[in-house]
Tab-separated table of C-alpha atoms and ligand atoms in Angstrom:
chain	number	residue	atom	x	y	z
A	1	UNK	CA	116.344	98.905	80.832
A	2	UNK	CA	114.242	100.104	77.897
A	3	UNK	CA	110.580	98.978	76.540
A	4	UNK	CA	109.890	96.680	79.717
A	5	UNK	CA	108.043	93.089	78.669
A	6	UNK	CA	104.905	93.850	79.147
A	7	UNK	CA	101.932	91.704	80.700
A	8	UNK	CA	98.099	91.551	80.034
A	9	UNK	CA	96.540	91.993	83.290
A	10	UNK	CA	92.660	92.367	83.980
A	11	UNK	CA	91.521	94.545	87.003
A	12	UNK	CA	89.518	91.704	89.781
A	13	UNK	CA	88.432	94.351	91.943
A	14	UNK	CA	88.070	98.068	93.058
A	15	UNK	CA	87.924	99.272	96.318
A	16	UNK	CA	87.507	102.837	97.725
A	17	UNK	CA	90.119	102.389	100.969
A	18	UNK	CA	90.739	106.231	102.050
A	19	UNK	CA	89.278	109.539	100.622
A	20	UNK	CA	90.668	109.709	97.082
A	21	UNK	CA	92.266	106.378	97.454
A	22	UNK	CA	91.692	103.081	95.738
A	23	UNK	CA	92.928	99.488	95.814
A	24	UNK	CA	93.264	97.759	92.865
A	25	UNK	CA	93.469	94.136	92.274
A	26	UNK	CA	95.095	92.868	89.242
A	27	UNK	CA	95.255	89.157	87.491
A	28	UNK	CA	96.849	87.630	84.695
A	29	UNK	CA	94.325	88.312	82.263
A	30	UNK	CA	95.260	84.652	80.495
A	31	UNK	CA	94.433	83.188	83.821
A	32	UNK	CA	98.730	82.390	84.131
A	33	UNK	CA	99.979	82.430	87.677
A	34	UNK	CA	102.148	86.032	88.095
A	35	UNK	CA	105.920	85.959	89.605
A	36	UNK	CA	106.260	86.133	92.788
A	37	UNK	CA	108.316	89.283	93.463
A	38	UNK	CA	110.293	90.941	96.711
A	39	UNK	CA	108.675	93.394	98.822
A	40	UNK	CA	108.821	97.029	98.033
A	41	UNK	CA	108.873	95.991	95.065
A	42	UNK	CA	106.434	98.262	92.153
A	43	UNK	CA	105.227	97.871	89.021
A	44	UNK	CA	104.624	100.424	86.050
A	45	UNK	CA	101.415	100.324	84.489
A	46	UNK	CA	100.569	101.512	81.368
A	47	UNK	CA	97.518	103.771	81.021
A	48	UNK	CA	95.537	104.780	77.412
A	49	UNK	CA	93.949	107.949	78.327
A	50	UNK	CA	91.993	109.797	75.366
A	51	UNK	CA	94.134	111.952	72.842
A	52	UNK	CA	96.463	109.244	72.851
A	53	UNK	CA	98.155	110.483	75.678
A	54	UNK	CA	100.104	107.004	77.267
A	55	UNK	CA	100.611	107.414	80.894
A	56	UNK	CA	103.514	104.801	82.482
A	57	UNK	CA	103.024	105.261	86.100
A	58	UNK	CA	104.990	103.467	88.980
A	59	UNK	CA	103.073	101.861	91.913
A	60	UNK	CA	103.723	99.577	94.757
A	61	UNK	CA	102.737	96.168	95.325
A	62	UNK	CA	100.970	95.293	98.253
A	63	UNK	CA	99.617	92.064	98.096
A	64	UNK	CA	101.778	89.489	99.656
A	65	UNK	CA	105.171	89.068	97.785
A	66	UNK	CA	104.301	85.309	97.864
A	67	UNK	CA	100.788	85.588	96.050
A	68	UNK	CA	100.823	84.645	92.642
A	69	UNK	CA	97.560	84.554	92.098
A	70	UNK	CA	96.999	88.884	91.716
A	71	UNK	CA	98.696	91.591	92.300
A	72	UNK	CA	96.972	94.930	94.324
A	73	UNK	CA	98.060	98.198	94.321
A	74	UNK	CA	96.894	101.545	95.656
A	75	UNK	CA	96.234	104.551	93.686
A	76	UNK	CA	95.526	108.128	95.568
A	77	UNK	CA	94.007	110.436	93.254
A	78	UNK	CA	96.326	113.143	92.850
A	79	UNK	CA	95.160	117.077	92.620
A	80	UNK	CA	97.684	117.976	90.317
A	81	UNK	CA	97.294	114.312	88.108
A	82	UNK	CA	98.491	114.789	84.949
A	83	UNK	CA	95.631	112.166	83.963
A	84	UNK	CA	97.405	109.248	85.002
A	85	UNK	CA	95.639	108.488	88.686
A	86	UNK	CA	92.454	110.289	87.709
A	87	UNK	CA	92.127	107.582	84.827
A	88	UNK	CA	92.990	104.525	87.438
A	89	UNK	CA	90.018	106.550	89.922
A	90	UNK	CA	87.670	106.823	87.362
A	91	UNK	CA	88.191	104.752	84.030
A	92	UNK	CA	88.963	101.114	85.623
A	93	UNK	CA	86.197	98.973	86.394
A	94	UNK	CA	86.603	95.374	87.359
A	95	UNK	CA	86.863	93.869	84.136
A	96	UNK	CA	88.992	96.642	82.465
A	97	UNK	CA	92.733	95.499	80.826
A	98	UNK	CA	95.630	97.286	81.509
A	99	UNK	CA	99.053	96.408	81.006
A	100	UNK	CA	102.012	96.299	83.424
A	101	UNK	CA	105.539	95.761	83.802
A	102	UNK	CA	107.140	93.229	85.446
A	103	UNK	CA	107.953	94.292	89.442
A	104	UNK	CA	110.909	95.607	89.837
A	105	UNK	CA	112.294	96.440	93.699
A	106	UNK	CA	114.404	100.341	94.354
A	107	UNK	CA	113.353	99.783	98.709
A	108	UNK	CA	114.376	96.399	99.462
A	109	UNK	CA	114.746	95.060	103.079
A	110	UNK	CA	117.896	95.291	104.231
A	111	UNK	CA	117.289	91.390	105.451
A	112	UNK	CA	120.504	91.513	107.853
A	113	UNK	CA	119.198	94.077	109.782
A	114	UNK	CA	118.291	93.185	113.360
A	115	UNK	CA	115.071	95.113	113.421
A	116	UNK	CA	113.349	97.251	111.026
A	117	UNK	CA	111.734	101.058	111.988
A	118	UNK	CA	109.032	101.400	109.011
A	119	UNK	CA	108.014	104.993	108.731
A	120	UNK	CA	104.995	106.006	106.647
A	121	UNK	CA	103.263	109.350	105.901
A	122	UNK	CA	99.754	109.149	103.830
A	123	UNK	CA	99.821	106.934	100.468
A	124	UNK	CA	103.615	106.564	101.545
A	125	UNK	CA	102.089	103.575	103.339
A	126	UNK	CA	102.012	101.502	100.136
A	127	UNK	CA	105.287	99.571	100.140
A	128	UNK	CA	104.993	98.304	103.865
A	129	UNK	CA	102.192	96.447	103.445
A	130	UNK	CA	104.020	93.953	101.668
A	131	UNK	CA	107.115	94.676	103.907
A	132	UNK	CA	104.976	94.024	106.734
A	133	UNK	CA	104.041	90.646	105.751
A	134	UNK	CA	107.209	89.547	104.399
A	135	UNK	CA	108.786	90.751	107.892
A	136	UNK	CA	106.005	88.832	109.751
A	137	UNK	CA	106.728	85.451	107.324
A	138	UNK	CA	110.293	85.972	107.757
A	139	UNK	CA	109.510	86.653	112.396
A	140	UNK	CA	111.697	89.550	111.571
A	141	UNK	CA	111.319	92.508	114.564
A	142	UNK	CA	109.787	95.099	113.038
A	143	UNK	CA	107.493	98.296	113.702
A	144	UNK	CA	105.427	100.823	111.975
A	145	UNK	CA	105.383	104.584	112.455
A	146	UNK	CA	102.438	105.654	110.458
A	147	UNK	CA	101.725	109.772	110.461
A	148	UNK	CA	98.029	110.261	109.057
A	149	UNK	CA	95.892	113.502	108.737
A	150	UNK	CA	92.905	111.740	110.012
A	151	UNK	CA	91.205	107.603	110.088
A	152	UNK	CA	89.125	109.012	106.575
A	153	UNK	CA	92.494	109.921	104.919
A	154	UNK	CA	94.715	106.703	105.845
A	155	UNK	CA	94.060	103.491	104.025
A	156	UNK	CA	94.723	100.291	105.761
A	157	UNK	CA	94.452	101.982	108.992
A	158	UNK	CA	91.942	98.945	110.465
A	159	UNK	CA	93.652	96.099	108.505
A	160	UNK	CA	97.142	97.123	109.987
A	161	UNK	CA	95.504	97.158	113.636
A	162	UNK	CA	94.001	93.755	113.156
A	163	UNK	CA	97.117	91.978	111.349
A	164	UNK	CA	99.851	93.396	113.706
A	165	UNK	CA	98.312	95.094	116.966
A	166	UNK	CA	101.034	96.961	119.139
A	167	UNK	CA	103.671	97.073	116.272
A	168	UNK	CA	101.879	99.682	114.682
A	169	UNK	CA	102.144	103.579	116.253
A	170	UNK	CA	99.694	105.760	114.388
A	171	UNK	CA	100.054	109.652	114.730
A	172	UNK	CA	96.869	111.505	113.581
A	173	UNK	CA	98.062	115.395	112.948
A	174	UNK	CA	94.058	115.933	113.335
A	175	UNK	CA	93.957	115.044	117.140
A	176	UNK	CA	97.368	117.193	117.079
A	177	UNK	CA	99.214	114.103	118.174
A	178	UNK	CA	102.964	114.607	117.600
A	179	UNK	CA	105.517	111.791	115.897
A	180	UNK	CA	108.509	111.818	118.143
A	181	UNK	CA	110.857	110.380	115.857
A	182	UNK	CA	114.136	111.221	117.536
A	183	UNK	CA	113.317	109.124	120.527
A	184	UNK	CA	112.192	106.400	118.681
A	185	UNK	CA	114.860	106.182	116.860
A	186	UNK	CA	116.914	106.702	119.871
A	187	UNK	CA	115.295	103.714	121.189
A	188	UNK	CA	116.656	101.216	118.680
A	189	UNK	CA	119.271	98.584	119.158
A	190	UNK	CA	122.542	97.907	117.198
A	191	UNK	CA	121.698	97.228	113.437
A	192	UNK	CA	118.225	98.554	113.426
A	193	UNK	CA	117.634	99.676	109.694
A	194	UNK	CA	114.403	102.726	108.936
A	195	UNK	CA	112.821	102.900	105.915
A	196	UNK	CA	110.910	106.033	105.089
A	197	UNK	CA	108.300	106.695	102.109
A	198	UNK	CA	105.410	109.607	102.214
A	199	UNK	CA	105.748	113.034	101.531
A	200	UNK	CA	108.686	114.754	100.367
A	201	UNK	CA	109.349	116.888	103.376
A	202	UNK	CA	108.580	113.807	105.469
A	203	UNK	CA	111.063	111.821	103.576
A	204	UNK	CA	113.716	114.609	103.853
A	205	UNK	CA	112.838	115.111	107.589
A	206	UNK	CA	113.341	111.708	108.778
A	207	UNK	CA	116.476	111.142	106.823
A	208	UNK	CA	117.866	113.924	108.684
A	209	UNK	CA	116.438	113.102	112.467
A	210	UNK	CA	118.303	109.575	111.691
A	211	UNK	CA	121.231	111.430	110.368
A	212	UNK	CA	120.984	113.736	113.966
A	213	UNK	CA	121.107	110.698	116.207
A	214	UNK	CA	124.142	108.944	114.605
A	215	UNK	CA	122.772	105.840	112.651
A	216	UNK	CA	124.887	105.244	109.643
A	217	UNK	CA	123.428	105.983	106.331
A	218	UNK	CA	123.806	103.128	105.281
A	219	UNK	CA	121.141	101.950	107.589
A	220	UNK	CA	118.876	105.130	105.835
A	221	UNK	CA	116.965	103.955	103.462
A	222	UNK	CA	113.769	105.874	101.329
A	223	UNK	CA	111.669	105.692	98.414
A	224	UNK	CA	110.087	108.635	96.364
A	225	UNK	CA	108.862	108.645	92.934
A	226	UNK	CA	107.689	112.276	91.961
A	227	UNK	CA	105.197	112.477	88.651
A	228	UNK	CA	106.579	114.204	86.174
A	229	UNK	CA	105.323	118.258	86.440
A	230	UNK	CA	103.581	119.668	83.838
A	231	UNK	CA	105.540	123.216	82.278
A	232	UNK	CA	106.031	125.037	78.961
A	233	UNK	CA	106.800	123.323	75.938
A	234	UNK	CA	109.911	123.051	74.369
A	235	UNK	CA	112.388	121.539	71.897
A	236	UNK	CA	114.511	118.815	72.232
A	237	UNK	CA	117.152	118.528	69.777
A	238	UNK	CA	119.046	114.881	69.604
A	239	UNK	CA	122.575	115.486	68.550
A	240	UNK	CA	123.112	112.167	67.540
A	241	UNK	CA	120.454	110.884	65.650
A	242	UNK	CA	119.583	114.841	64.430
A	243	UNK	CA	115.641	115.212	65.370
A	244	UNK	CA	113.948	117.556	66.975
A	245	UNK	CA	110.896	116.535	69.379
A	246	UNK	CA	108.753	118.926	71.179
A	247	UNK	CA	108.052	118.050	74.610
A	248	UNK	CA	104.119	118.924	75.290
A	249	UNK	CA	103.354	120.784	78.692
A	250	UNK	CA	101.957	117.896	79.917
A	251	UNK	CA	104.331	115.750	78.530
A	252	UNK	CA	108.054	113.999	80.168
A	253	UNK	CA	110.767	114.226	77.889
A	254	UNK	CA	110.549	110.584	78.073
A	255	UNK	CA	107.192	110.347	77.041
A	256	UNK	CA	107.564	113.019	74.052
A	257	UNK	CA	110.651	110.745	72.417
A	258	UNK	CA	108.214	107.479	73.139
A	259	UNK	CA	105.687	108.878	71.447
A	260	UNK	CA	107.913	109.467	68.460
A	261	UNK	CA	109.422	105.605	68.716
A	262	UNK	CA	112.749	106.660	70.025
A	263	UNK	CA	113.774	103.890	72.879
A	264	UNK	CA	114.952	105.406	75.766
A	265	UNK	CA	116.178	104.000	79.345
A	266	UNK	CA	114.306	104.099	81.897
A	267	UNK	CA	113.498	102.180	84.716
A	268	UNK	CA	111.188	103.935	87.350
A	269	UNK	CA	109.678	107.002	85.701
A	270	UNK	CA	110.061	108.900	89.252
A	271	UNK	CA	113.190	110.618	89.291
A	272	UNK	CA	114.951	107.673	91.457
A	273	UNK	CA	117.053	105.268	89.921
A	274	UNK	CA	119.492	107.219	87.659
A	275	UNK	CA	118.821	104.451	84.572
A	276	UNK	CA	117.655	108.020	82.315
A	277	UNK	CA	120.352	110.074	83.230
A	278	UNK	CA	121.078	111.382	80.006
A	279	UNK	CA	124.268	113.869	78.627
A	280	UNK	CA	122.982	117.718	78.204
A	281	UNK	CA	124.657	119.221	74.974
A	282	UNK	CA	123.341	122.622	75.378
A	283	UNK	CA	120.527	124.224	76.523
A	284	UNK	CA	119.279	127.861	76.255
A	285	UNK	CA	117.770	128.209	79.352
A	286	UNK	CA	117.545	126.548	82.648
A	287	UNK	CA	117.596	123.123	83.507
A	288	UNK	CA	114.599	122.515	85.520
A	289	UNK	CA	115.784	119.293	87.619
A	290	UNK	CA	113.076	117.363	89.330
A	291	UNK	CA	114.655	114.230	90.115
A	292	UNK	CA	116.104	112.381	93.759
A	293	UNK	CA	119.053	111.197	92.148
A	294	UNK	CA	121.955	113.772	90.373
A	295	UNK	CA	123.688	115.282	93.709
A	296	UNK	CA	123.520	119.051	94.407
A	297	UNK	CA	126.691	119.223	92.295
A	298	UNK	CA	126.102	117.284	89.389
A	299	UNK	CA	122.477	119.357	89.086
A	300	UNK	CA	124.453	122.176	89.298
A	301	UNK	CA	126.889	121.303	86.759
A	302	UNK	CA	124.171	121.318	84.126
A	303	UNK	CA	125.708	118.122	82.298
A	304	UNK	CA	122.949	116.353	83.086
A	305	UNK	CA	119.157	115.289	82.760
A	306	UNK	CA	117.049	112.791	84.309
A	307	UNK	CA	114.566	112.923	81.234
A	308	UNK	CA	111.362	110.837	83.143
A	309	UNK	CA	110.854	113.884	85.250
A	310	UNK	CA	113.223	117.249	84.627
A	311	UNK	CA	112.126	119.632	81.964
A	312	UNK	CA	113.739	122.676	80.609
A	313	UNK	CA	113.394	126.123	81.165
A	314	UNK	CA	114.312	127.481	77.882
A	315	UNK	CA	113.138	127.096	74.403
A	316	UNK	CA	115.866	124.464	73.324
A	317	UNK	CA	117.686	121.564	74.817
A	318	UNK	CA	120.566	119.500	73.305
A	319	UNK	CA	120.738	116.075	74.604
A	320	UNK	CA	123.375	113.204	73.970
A	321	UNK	CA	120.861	110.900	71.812
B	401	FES	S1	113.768	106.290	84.999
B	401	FES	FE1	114.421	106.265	87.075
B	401	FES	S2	115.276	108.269	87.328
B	401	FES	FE2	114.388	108.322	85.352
C-alpha cells in the first residue's frame, strides 16, 4: 500500500495514564462516524513537527473495536524519540488536528482458538485493551499476563482490575515478583493461542518459552514495531528512476524519498510487515538491518532492505527504485 487515505481527526481528550504515558482520544474532525475496525488493529498518524520534519508513526487502538464514535490511543514518551512521541506528549492539546490512516490489523485474534494467553510488558499493553473487550463481547476464555516495573509505570493497571478481575495476573519486577511463564503456559488446554507485545527481549523471550513447551508456532503470535534509529547520513541512489536522495540522520529512508515525492510502499513503518522490502543494488558499506521481518538469511544475503526502519552503514546505497 502506498500514500494511505488519509482522515481529519481532532484530538477530544488528553490524559496522563502512566509516567510518560498518555491517552489520546481522537474524533472525526467533520463530526462523521469512524469505521469500526478489528482489534489489534493500529493506525498511523501523521505528525508536523517544526523544520518540516513529517513524522508517520504507528499506534494501537484501544477503544472498543465497535466504537465509532472516537478512536484512543496511547503514546509513551520515548527517551530516544526521534520527535515523533515527544510532539504527541507535548504539542497536542484537545482541540489540535492531526491526521491518520485508516486502521489496519498485523495481531489479529486467532478467533478459533479455544482460549487466548495475552502477554503484555509496559506500553506493550496497548493492543489488548481492545482484544480484551472484543474477547469479553465475543465470551471468548481469555487471560492477561501483564509484567510492569511498578503501579506508576503501567497504564490501565486499575481499569483492567475493575473490567476483568481474576483474568488479569500482574507481575511488578519492583516487588521482585517473578512471571512464571513456562507453567502458565504449561497450564493451557488444546488450542490455546498467546499473543505477546512489549519489549523486544520480552517478545523474543516468550516466543521461545512457548517454543520450549511444544505449542505450535502457529499458535505464536507477536507484534513489534521498532522506530526507525537515528545514524549517519547517507546517499541513496535509485537505479531506476536515476536520483540520488540523502537520507538525514534522523531521517528513514522512507521518509527521505517522501520528502522528495517519490511513492513508496509501506504499510506499518515498524519493521513488521515486509510491504517495503525493497531490492539492494549495491551498497558500499554495511547494511544496517533493523527490521522483524527478512530471516537471518535473507539479512545476511544483503539483497535486501526494509527501507521504514534499516539504514546503511556506508556512504552509498543502490536500491531497485
Ligand atoms: S512498512 Fe512494514 S516493514 Fe516497512
Amino acid at each position: 500500500m502506498t500514500a494511505f487515505a488519509l482522515r481529519r481527526v481532532r484530538v477530544a481528550e488528553v490524559e496522563r495514564v502512566a509516567d510518560e504515558v498518555k491517552r489520546f482520544r481522537l474524533v472525526d474532525a467533520s463530526g462523521a462516524a469512524l469505521p469500526v475496525f478489528s482489534a489489534g488493529s493500529h493506525v498511523l498518524v501523521t505528525m508536523h513537527g517544526a523544520n518540516g520534519h513529517v513524522w508517520k508513526n504507528p499506534y494501537s487502538l484501544i477503544s472498543a473495536p465497535d466504537d465509532g464514535s472516537g478512536y484512543e490511543i496511547s503514546v509513551l514518551r520515548l527517551a530516544s524519540s526521534r520527535g515523533g512521541s515527544a510532539f504527541m506528549h507535548d504539542g497536542v492539546q484537545p482541540g489540535t488536528e492531526l491526521h491518520i490512516s485508516e486502521p489496519v490489523n498485523l495481531f489479529p485474534i486467532a478467533r478459533q482458538g479455544h482460549k487466548h494467553i495475552l502477554v503484555a510488558g509496559g506500553i506493550g499493553i496497548t493492543p489488548f485493551l481492545a482484544m480484551m473487550q472484543e474477547l469479553a463481547a465475543l465470551n471468548a476464555n481469555f487471560e492477561l499476563h501483564y509484567k510492569v516495573r511498578g503501579l506508576g509505570r503501567a497504564p490501565f493497571c486499575d481499569r483492567l482490575l475493575a473490567d476483568y478481575g481474576s483474568r488479569v495476573h500482574l507481575y511488578r519486577s519492583d516487588l521482585g515478583q517473578a512471571f512464571p511463564l513456562e507453567s502458565v503456559l504449561s497450564e493451557q488446554p488444546l488450542g490455546t493461542h498467546m499473543y505477546v507485545c512489549g519489549p523486544a527481549a520480552m517478545i523474543n523471550w516468550a516466543l521461545q518459552v512457548g517454543r520450549a513447551v511444544g505449542w505450535p508456532q502457529e499458535n505464536l503470535h507477536s507484534e513489534r514495531f521498532t522506530a526507525p534509529p537515528p545514524g549517519r547520513s547517507f546517499t541513496v541512489k535509485l537505479a531506476r528512476s536515476r536520483r540520488d536522495i540523502v537520507v538525514g540522520p534522523q531521517q528513514s529512508i522512507l521518509e527521505a524519498l517522501e520528502q522528495h515525492g517519490i511513492d513508496a510502499q509501506y504499510l506499518c513503518r515498524g519493521g513488521a510487515c515486509g510491504q517495503c522490502e525493497t531490492r539492494v543494488v549495491a551498497c558500499d558499506g554495511a547494511l544496517q538491518h533493523n527490521d522483524h521481518y527478512l530471516t537471518d538469511e535473507e539479512k545476511k544475503s544483503g539483497e535486501k532492505i526494509m527501507i521504514c526502519v534499516s539504514r546503511a552503514a556506508g556512504s552509498t546505497l543502490t536500491l531497485d527504485l
